[in-house]
Amino acid sequence: MADYDDDEIESFDLDDDDPRESASSRDLAEADDDLEADGDDDLDDDLEDADPEDIDFIIAAYREDGQSMVNALSEDLANDLEELITQLRRLPGDGGAVGLLSLVGEVAIIVRVRGRHVQLMLSDNAAANDWPIARDIADYLGEDIPDEDDDDSEPIGDMKILSDLGVSEFDLTTMCDDLDLGSDQLLTEVADKIKIGPQFRKVIDSEFGD
């Protein structure tokens, strides 16, 4: 796992005192219970795990001792929402951590963990038909999974997940709705908006470059 820091980047401020609670922002213990129950039902046994070539990147961002940090995460976490939440929770962030995952240039996932507070965003609910982690997110959120032939897909989760960091609900929704914007590009724009863009690109180039 590679770490990058930049003294000039000071605005990535993960505030741990956010009282908001929604269907996409829940207690970690409740989330773990739901994920374990879903595992017992073997709901995604028919879905193949994402292979390394399917994973554009999986990255964590957090703030430690006033410094913004960006780390590459294990690609295994791209198939395991419960473990991804656990690993983000273990990072020594001053106010939690954000996970950014892009799959096949088409699926963007944002996971934000602040103590027991968990928020999720999936750019395309139809991805739940293809990828185990997307299925887990839909299940966690209590969202219906669209039929495979349904063309009316949409983002699900908390579109305000990064609003306090500079990515408004409108901005994130607009990016998800832009069919010409790949998921890797979407998350790069997110990284720029929360002012970790240079670090983000360094990690991608060094850890996920061809």
JSON list of C-alpha atoms in Angstrom, two decimals, residues 50-143:
[
{"chain": "A", "resi": 50, "resn": "ALA", "atom": "CA", "xyz": [-14.12, -8.57, -10.53]},
{"chain": "A", "resi": 51, "resn": "ASP", "atom": "CA", "xyz": [-10.73, -9.63, -11.86]},
{"chain": "A", "resi": 52, "resn": "PRO", "atom": "CA", "xyz": [-7.69, -7.33, -11.66]},
{"chain": "A", "resi": 53, "resn": "GLU", "atom": "CA", "xyz": [-8.24, -6.28, -15.27]},
{"chain": "A", "resi": 54, "resn": "ASP", "atom": "CA", "xyz": [-11.79, -5.21, -14.36]},
{"chain": "A", "resi": 55, "resn": "ILE", "atom": "CA", "xyz": [-10.59, -2.93, -11.56]},
{"chain": "A", "resi": 56, "resn": "ASP", "atom": "CA", "xyz": [-9.52, 0.51, -12.74]},
{"chain": "A", "resi": 57, "resn": "PHE", "atom": "CA", "xyz": [-8.51, 1.44, -9.19]},
{"chain": "A", "resi": 58, "resn": "ILE", "atom": "CA", "xyz": [-9.54, 1.17, -5.57]},
{"chain": "A", "resi": 59, "resn": "ILE", "atom": "CA", "xyz": [-8.26, 3.98, -3.39]},
{"chain": "A", "resi": 60, "resn": "ALA", "atom": "CA", "xyz": [-8.71, 5.35, 0.12]},
{"chain": "A", "resi": 61, "resn": "ALA", "atom": "CA", "xyz": [-8.42, 9.01, 1.08]},
{"chain": "A", "resi": 62, "resn": "TYR", "atom": "CA", "xyz": [-8.29, 10.36, 4.61]},
{"chain": "A", "resi": 63, "resn": "ARG", "atom": "CA", "xyz": [-6.70, 13.08, 6.71]},
{"chain": "A", "resi": 64, "resn": "GLU", "atom": "CA", "xyz": [-4.04, 12.33, 9.34]},
{"chain": "A", "resi": 65, "resn": "ASP", "atom": "CA", "xyz": [-2.35, 14.93, 11.54]},
{"chain": "A", "resi": 66, "resn": "GLY", "atom": "CA", "xyz": [-3.64, 17.65, 9.26]},
{"chain": "A", "resi": 67, "resn": "GLN", "atom": "CA", "xyz": [-2.25, 16.00, 6.10]},
{"chain": "A", "resi": 68, "resn": "SER", "atom": "CA", "xyz": [-4.34, 14.60, 3.25]},
{"chain": "A", "resi": 69, "resn": "MET", "atom": "CA", "xyz": [-3.40, 10.98, 2.55]},
{"chain": "A", "resi": 70, "resn": "VAL", "atom": "CA", "xyz": [-4.22, 8.79, -0.45]},
{"chain": "A", "resi": 71, "resn": "ASN", "atom": "CA", "xyz": [-3.58, 5.03, -0.43]},
{"chain": "A", "resi": 72, "resn": "ALA", "atom": "CA", "xyz": [-4.05, 2.20, -2.88]},
{"chain": "A", "resi": 73, "resn": "LEU", "atom": "CA", "xyz": [-6.17, -0.57, -1.38]},
{"chain": "A", "resi": 74, "resn": "SER", "atom": "CA", "xyz": [-6.06, -4.31, -2.00]},
{"chain": "A", "resi": 75, "resn": "GLU", "atom": "CA", "xyz": [-7.95, -5.27, -5.15]},
{"chain": "A", "resi": 76, "resn": "ASP", "atom": "CA", "xyz": [-9.66, -8.05, -3.17]},
{"chain": "A", "resi": 77, "resn": "LEU", "atom": "CA", "xyz": [-11.72, -5.34, -1.49]},
{"chain": "A", "resi": 78, "resn": "ALA", "atom": "CA", "xyz": [-13.37, -4.56, -4.83]},
{"chain": "A", "resi": 79, "resn": "ASN", "atom": "CA", "xyz": [-15.48, -7.68, -4.29]},
{"chain": "A", "resi": 80, "resn": "ASP", "atom": "CA", "xyz": [-16.24, -7.39, -0.58]},
{"chain": "A", "resi": 81, "resn": "LEU", "atom": "CA", "xyz": [-18.22, -4.43, 0.72]},
{"chain": "A", "resi": 82, "resn": "GLU", "atom": "CA", "xyz": [-18.13, -5.59, 4.34]},
{"chain": "A", "resi": 83, "resn": "GLU", "atom": "CA", "xyz": [-14.34, -5.91, 4.35]},
{"chain": "A", "resi": 84, "resn": "LEU", "atom": "CA", "xyz": [-13.94, -2.62, 2.48]},
{"chain": "A", "resi": 85, "resn": "ILE", "atom": "CA", "xyz": [-15.95, -0.86, 5.19]},
{"chain": "A", "resi": 86, "resn": "THR", "atom": "CA", "xyz": [-13.86, -2.59, 7.85]},
{"chain": "A", "resi": 87, "resn": "GLN", "atom": "CA", "xyz": [-10.55, -1.55, 6.25]},
{"chain": "A", "resi": 88, "resn": "LEU", "atom": "CA", "xyz": [-11.66, 2.06, 5.78]},
{"chain": "A", "resi": 89, "resn": "ARG", "atom": "CA", "xyz": [-12.72, 2.16, 9.41]},
{"chain": "A", "resi": 90, "resn": "ARG", "atom": "CA", "xyz": [-9.24, 1.00, 10.48]},
{"chain": "A", "resi": 91, "resn": "LEU", "atom": "CA", "xyz": [-7.43, 3.83, 8.73]},
{"chain": "A", "resi": 92, "resn": "PRO", "atom": "CA", "xyz": [-6.03, 6.43, 11.15]},
{"chain": "A", "resi": 93, "resn": "GLY", "atom": "CA", "xyz": [-8.05, 9.29, 9.70]},
{"chain": "A", "resi": 94, "resn": "ASP", "atom": "CA", "xyz": [-8.79, 12.33, 11.82]},
{"chain": "A", "resi": 95, "resn": "GLY", "atom": "CA", "xyz": [-12.43, 12.06, 10.81]},
{"chain": "A", "resi": 96, "resn": "GLY", "atom": "CA", "xyz": [-12.91, 8.82, 8.89]},
{"chain": "A", "resi": 97, "resn": "ALA", "atom": "CA", "xyz": [-12.03, 7.77, 5.35]},
{"chain": "A", "resi": 98, "resn": "VAL", "atom": "CA", "xyz": [-13.41, 7.75, 1.81]},
{"chain": "A", "resi": 99, "resn": "GLY", "atom": "CA", "xyz": [-13.06, 4.78, -0.56]},
{"chain": "A", "resi": 100, "resn": "LEU", "atom": "CA", "xyz": [-13.17, 5.35, -4.33]},
{"chain": "A", "resi": 101, "resn": "LEU", "atom": "CA", "xyz": [-13.63, 2.34, -6.63]},
{"chain": "A", "resi": 102, "resn": "SER", "atom": "CA", "xyz": [-13.95, 2.24, -10.42]},
{"chain": "A", "resi": 103, "resn": "LEU", "atom": "CA", "xyz": [-14.83, -0.93, -12.35]},
{"chain": "A", "resi": 104, "resn": "VAL", "atom": "CA", "xyz": [-14.41, -1.40, -16.12]},
{"chain": "A", "resi": 105, "resn": "GLY", "atom": "CA", "xyz": [-14.68, 2.33, -16.70]},
{"chain": "A", "resi": 106, "resn": "GLU", "atom": "CA", "xyz": [-18.42, 2.11, -16.11]},
{"chain": "A", "resi": 107, "resn": "VAL", "atom": "CA", "xyz": [-19.16, 1.69, -12.40]},
{"chain": "A", "resi": 108, "resn": "ALA", "atom": "CA", "xyz": [-18.18, 4.27, -9.79]},
{"chain": "A", "resi": 109, "resn": "ILE", "atom": "CA", "xyz": [-18.52, 3.50, -6.09]},
{"chain": "A", "resi": 110, "resn": "ILE", "atom": "CA", "xyz": [-17.92, 5.84, -3.17]},
{"chain": "A", "resi": 111, "resn": "VAL", "atom": "CA", "xyz": [-17.84, 4.52, 0.40]},
{"chain": "A", "resi": 112, "resn": "ARG", "atom": "CA", "xyz": [-17.45, 6.92, 3.31]},
{"chain": "A", "resi": 113, "resn": "VAL", "atom": "CA", "xyz": [-16.88, 5.63, 6.83]},
{"chain": "A", "resi": 114, "resn": "ARG", "atom": "CA", "xyz": [-16.72, 7.84, 9.92]},
{"chain": "A", "resi": 115, "resn": "GLY", "atom": "CA", "xyz": [-16.66, 5.65, 13.00]},
{"chain": "A", "resi": 116, "resn": "ARG", "atom": "CA", "xyz": [-19.96, 3.79, 12.97]},
{"chain": "A", "resi": 117, "resn": "HIS", "atom": "CA", "xyz": [-21.39, 6.13, 10.33]},
{"chain": "A", "resi": 118, "resn": "VAL", "atom": "CA", "xyz": [-21.41, 4.63, 6.80]},
{"chain": "A", "resi": 119, "resn": "GLN", "atom": "CA", "xyz": [-22.48, 6.29, 3.54]},
{"chain": "A", "resi": 120, "resn": "LEU", "atom": "CA", "xyz": [-22.55, 4.72, 0.07]},
{"chain": "A", "resi": 121, "resn": "MET", "atom": "CA", "xyz": [-22.98, 5.82, -3.53]},
{"chain": "A", "resi": 122, "resn": "LEU", "atom": "CA", "xyz": [-23.28, 3.57, -6.60]},
{"chain": "A", "resi": 123, "resn": "SER", "atom": "CA", "xyz": [-23.29, 5.35, -9.94]},
{"chain": "A", "resi": 124, "resn": "ASP", "atom": "CA", "xyz": [-25.48, 2.79, -11.73]},
{"chain": "A", "resi": 125, "resn": "ASN", "atom": "CA", "xyz": [-27.93, 0.47, -10.00]},
{"chain": "A", "resi": 126, "resn": "ALA", "atom": "CA", "xyz": [-27.90, -1.88, -13.01]},
{"chain": "A", "resi": 127, "resn": "ALA", "atom": "CA", "xyz": [-24.34, -2.81, -11.99]},
{"chain": "A", "resi": 128, "resn": "ALA", "atom": "CA", "xyz": [-25.92, -4.91, -9.24]},
{"chain": "A", "resi": 129, "resn": "ASN", "atom": "CA", "xyz": [-26.68, -7.46, -11.96]},
{"chain": "A", "resi": 130, "resn": "ASP", "atom": "CA", "xyz": [-22.99, -7.80, -12.79]},
{"chain": "A", "resi": 131, "resn": "TRP", "atom": "CA", "xyz": [-20.75, -7.16, -9.79]},
{"chain": "A", "resi": 132, "resn": "PRO", "atom": "CA", "xyz": [-20.91, -8.62, -6.26]},
{"chain": "A", "resi": 133, "resn": "ILE", "atom": "CA", "xyz": [-19.98, -5.37, -4.52]},
{"chain": "A", "resi": 134, "resn": "ALA", "atom": "CA", "xyz": [-22.68, -3.47, -6.43]},
{"chain": "A", "resi": 135, "resn": "ARG", "atom": "CA", "xyz": [-25.19, -6.16, -5.44]},
{"chain": "A", "resi": 136, "resn": "ASP", "atom": "CA", "xyz": [-24.08, -5.79, -1.81]},
{"chain": "A", "resi": 137, "resn": "ILE", "atom": "CA", "xyz": [-24.55, -2.02, -1.98]},
{"chain": "A", "resi": 138, "resn": "ALA", "atom": "CA", "xyz": [-28.07, -2.35, -3.39]},
{"chain": "A", "resi": 139, "resn": "ASP", "atom": "CA", "xyz": [-28.93, -4.87, -0.68]},
{"chain": "A", "resi": 140, "resn": "TYR", "atom": "CA", "xyz": [-27.41, -2.69, 2.03]},
{"chain": "A", "resi": 141, "resn": "LEU", "atom": "CA", "xyz": [-29.44, 0.29, 0.84]},
{"chain": "A", "resi": 142, "resn": "GLY", "atom": "CA", "xyz": [-32.63, -1.76, 0.55]},
{"chain": "A", "resi": 143, "resn": "GLU", "atom": "CA", "xyz": [-32.88, -0.85, -3.14]}
]
